[in-house]
PDB file of C-alpha atoms in Angstrom:
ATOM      1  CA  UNK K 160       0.871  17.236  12.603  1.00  0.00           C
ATOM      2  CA  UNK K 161       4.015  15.411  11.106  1.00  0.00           C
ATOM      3  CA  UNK K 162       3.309  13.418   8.395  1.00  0.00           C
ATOM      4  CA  UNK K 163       5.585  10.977   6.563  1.00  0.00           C
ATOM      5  CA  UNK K 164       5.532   7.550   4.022  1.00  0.00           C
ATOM      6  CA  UNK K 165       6.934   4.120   4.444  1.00  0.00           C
ATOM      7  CA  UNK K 166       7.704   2.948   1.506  1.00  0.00           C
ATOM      8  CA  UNK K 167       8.122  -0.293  -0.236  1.00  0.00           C
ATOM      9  CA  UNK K 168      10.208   0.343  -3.280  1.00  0.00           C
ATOM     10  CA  UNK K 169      10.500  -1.909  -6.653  1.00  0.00           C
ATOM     11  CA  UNK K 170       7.814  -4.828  -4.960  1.00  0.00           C
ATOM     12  CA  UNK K 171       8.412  -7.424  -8.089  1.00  0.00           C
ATOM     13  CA  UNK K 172       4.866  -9.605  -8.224  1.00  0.00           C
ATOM     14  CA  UNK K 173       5.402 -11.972 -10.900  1.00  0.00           C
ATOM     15  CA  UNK K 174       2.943 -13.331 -13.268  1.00  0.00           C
ATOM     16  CA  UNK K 175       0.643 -15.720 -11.994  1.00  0.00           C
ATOM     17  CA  UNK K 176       1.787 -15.157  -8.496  1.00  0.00           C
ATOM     18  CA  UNK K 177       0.895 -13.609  -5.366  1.00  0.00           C
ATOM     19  CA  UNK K 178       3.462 -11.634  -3.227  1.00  0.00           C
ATOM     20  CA  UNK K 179       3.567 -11.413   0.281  1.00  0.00           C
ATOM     21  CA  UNK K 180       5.191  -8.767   2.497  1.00  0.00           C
ATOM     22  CA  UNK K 181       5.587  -8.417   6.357  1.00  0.00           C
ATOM     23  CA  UNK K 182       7.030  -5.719   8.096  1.00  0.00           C
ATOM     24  CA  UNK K 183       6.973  -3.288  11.072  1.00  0.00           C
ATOM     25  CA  UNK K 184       5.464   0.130  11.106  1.00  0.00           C
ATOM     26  CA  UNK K 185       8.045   2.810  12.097  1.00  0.00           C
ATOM     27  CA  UNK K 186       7.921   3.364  15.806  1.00  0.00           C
ATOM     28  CA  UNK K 187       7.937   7.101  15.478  1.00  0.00           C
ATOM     29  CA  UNK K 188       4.791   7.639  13.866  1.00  0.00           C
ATOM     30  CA  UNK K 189       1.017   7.470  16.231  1.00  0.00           C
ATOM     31  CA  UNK K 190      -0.881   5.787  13.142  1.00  0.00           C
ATOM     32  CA  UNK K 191      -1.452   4.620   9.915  1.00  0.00           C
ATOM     33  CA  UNK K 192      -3.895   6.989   7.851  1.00  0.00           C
ATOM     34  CA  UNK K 193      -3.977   5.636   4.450  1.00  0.00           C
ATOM     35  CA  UNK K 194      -2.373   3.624   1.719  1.00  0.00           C
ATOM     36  CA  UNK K 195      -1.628   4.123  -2.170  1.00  0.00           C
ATOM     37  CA  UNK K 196       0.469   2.585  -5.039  1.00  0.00           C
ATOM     38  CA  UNK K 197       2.518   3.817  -7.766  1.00  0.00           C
ATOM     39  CA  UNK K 198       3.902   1.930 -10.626  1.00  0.00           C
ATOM     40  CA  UNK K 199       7.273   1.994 -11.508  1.00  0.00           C
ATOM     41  CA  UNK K 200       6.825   2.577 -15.160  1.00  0.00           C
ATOM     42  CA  UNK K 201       4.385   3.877 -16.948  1.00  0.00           C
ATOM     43  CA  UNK K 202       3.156   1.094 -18.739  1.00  0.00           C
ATOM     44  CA  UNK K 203       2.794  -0.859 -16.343  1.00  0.00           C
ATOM     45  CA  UNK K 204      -0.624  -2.340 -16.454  1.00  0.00           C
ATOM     46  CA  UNK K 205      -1.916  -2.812 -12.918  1.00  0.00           C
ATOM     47  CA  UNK K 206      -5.384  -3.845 -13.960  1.00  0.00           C
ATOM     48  CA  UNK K 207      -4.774  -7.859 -13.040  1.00  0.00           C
ATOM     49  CA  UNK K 208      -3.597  -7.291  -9.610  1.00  0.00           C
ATOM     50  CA  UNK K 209      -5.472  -7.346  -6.387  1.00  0.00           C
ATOM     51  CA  UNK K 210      -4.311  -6.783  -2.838  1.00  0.00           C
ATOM     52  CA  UNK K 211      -4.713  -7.412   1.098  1.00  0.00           C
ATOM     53  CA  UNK K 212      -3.930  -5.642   3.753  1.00  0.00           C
ATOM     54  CA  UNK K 213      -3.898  -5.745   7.213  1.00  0.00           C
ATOM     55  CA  UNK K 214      -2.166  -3.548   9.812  1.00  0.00           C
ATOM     56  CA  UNK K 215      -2.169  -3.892  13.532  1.00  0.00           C
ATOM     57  CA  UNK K 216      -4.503  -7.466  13.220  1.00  0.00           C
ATOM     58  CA  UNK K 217      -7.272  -5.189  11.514  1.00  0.00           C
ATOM     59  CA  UNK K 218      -8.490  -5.847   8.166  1.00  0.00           C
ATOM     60  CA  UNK K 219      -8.037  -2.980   6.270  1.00  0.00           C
ATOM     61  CA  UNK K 220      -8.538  -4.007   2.820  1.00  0.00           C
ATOM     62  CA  UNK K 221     -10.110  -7.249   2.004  1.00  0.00           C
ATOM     63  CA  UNK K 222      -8.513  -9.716  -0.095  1.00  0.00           C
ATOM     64  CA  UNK K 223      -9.279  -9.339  -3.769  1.00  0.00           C
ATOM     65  CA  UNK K 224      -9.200  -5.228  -3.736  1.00  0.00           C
ATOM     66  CA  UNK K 225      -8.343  -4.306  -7.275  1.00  0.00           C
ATOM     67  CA  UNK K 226      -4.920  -2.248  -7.139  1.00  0.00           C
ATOM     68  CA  UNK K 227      -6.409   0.112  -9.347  1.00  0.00           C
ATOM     69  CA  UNK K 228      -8.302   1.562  -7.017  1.00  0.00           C
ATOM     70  CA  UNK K 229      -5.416   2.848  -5.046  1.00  0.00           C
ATOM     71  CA  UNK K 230      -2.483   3.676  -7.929  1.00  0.00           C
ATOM     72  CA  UNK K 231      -1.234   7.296  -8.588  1.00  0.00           C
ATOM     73  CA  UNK K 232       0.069   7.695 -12.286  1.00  0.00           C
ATOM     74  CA  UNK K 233       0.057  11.412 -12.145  1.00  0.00           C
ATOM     75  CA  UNK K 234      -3.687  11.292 -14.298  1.00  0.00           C
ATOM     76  CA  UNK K 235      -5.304  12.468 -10.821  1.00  0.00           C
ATOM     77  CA  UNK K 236      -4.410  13.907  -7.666  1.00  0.00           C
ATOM     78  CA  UNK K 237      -2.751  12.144  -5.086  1.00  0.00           C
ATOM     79  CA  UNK K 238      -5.091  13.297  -2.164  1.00  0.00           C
ATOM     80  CA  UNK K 239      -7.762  11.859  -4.755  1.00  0.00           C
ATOM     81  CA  UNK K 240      -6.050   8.245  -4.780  1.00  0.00           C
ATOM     82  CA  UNK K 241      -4.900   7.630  -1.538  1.00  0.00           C
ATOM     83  CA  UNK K 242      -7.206   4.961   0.211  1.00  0.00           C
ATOM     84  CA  UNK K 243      -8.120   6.792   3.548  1.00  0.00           C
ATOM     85  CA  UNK K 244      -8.333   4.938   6.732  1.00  0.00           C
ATOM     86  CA  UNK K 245      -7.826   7.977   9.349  1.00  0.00           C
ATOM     87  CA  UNK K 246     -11.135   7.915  11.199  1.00  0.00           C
ATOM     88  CA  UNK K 247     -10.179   3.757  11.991  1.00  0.00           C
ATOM     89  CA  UNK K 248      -7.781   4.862  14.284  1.00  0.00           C
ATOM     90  CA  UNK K 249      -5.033   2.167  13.110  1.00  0.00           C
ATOM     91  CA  UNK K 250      -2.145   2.220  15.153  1.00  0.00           C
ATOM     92  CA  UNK K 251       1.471   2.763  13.438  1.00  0.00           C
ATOM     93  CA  UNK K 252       4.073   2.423  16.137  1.00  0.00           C
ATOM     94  CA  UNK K 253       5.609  -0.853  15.388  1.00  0.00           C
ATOM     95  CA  UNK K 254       2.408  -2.703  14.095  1.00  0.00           C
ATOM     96  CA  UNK K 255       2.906  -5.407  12.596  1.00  0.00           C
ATOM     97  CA  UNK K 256       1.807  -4.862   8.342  1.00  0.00           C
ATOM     98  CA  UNK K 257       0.643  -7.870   6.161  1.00  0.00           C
ATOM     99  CA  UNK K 258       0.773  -7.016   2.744  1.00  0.00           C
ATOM    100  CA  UNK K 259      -0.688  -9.648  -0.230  1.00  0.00           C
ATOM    101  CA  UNK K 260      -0.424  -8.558  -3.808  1.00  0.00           C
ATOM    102  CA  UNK K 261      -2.183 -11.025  -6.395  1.00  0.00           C
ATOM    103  CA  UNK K 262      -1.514 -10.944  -9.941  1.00  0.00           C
ATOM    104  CA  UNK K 263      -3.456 -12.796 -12.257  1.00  0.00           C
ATOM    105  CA  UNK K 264      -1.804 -11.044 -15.240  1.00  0.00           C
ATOM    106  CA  UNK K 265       0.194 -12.745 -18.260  1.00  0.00           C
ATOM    107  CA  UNK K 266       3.230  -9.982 -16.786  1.00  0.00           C
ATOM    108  CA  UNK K 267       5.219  -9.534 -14.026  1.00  0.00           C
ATOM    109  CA  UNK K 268       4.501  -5.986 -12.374  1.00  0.00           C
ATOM    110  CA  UNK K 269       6.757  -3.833 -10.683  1.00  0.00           C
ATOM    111  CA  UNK K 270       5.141  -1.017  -7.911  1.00  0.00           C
ATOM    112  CA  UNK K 271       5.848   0.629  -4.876  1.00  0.00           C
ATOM    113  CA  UNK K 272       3.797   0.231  -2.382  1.00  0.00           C
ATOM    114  CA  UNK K 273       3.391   3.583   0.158  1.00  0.00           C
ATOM    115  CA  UNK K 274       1.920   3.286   3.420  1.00  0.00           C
ATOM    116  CA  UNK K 275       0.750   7.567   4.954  1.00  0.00           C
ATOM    117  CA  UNK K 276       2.479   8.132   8.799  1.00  0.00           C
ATOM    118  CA  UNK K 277       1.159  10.968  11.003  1.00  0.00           C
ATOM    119  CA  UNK K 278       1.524  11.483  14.737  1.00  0.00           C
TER     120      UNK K 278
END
C-alpha cells in the first residue's frame, strides 16, 4: 500500500479569527485515511482553536472539534494522534477539501495541517 501526506505548511490563523482553506486532493492517491496537526513551535498553544473539515462533500469533522485532539508535539505517538477515518471510505483523487480553523485565542497560531494518502 503506498502511503503519503499532503501537507499544508505554516497555516497562520490569527487571533480572533477563523481561517479557511480549499484545495484539491492529489489525484494519485485512492483516499483520504486520516488527518493530524503539528505546531510549528513548541509553544504554541493550540488549546483555543477548533476546526472543520470536510472532504469529498462528507463531513468529516464537525465544526467546533478542538485541535487538540488531533496535534502531534512529539509527547505521544503519531499513530496515537492521527484522527482515523479509513473505514469511511473518503475518496482522495482530486476531492475537493474544506478546511476551517477557529481561534478564539488572545494569539495568532501557526500549524501545519497534514492530511494521510494511501492507494
Amino acid at each position: 500500500m503506498k502511503r503519503s501526506f499532503q501537507i499544508w505548511q505554516e497555516v497562520r490563523v490569527p487571533a480572533g479569527a477563523e481561517t479557511v482553506l480549499s484545495e484539491q486532493l492529489l489525484e494519485n492517491y485512492a483516499k483520504c485515511t486520516g488527518a493530524f496537526i503539528v505546531p510549528v513551535s513548541a509553544n504554541t498553544n493550540l488549546s483555543q482553536v477548533s476546526l472543520f473539515l470536510k472532504i469529498a462533500q462528507q463531513e468529516i469533522l464537525p465544526k467546533g472539534t478542538n485541535a487538540m485532539l488531533l496535534t502531534f508535539n512529539g509527547n505521544v505517538e503519531l499513530k496515537n494522534v492521527v484522527y482515523d477515518f479509513s473505514a469511511d471510505g473518503i475518496p482522495a483523487r482530486s476531492s475537493e477539501m474544506d478546511l476551517t480553523l477557529t481561534n478564539k485565542g488572545t494569539s495568532d497560531v501557526l500549524l501545519d495541517f497534514y492530511l494521510v494518502l494511501e492507494n
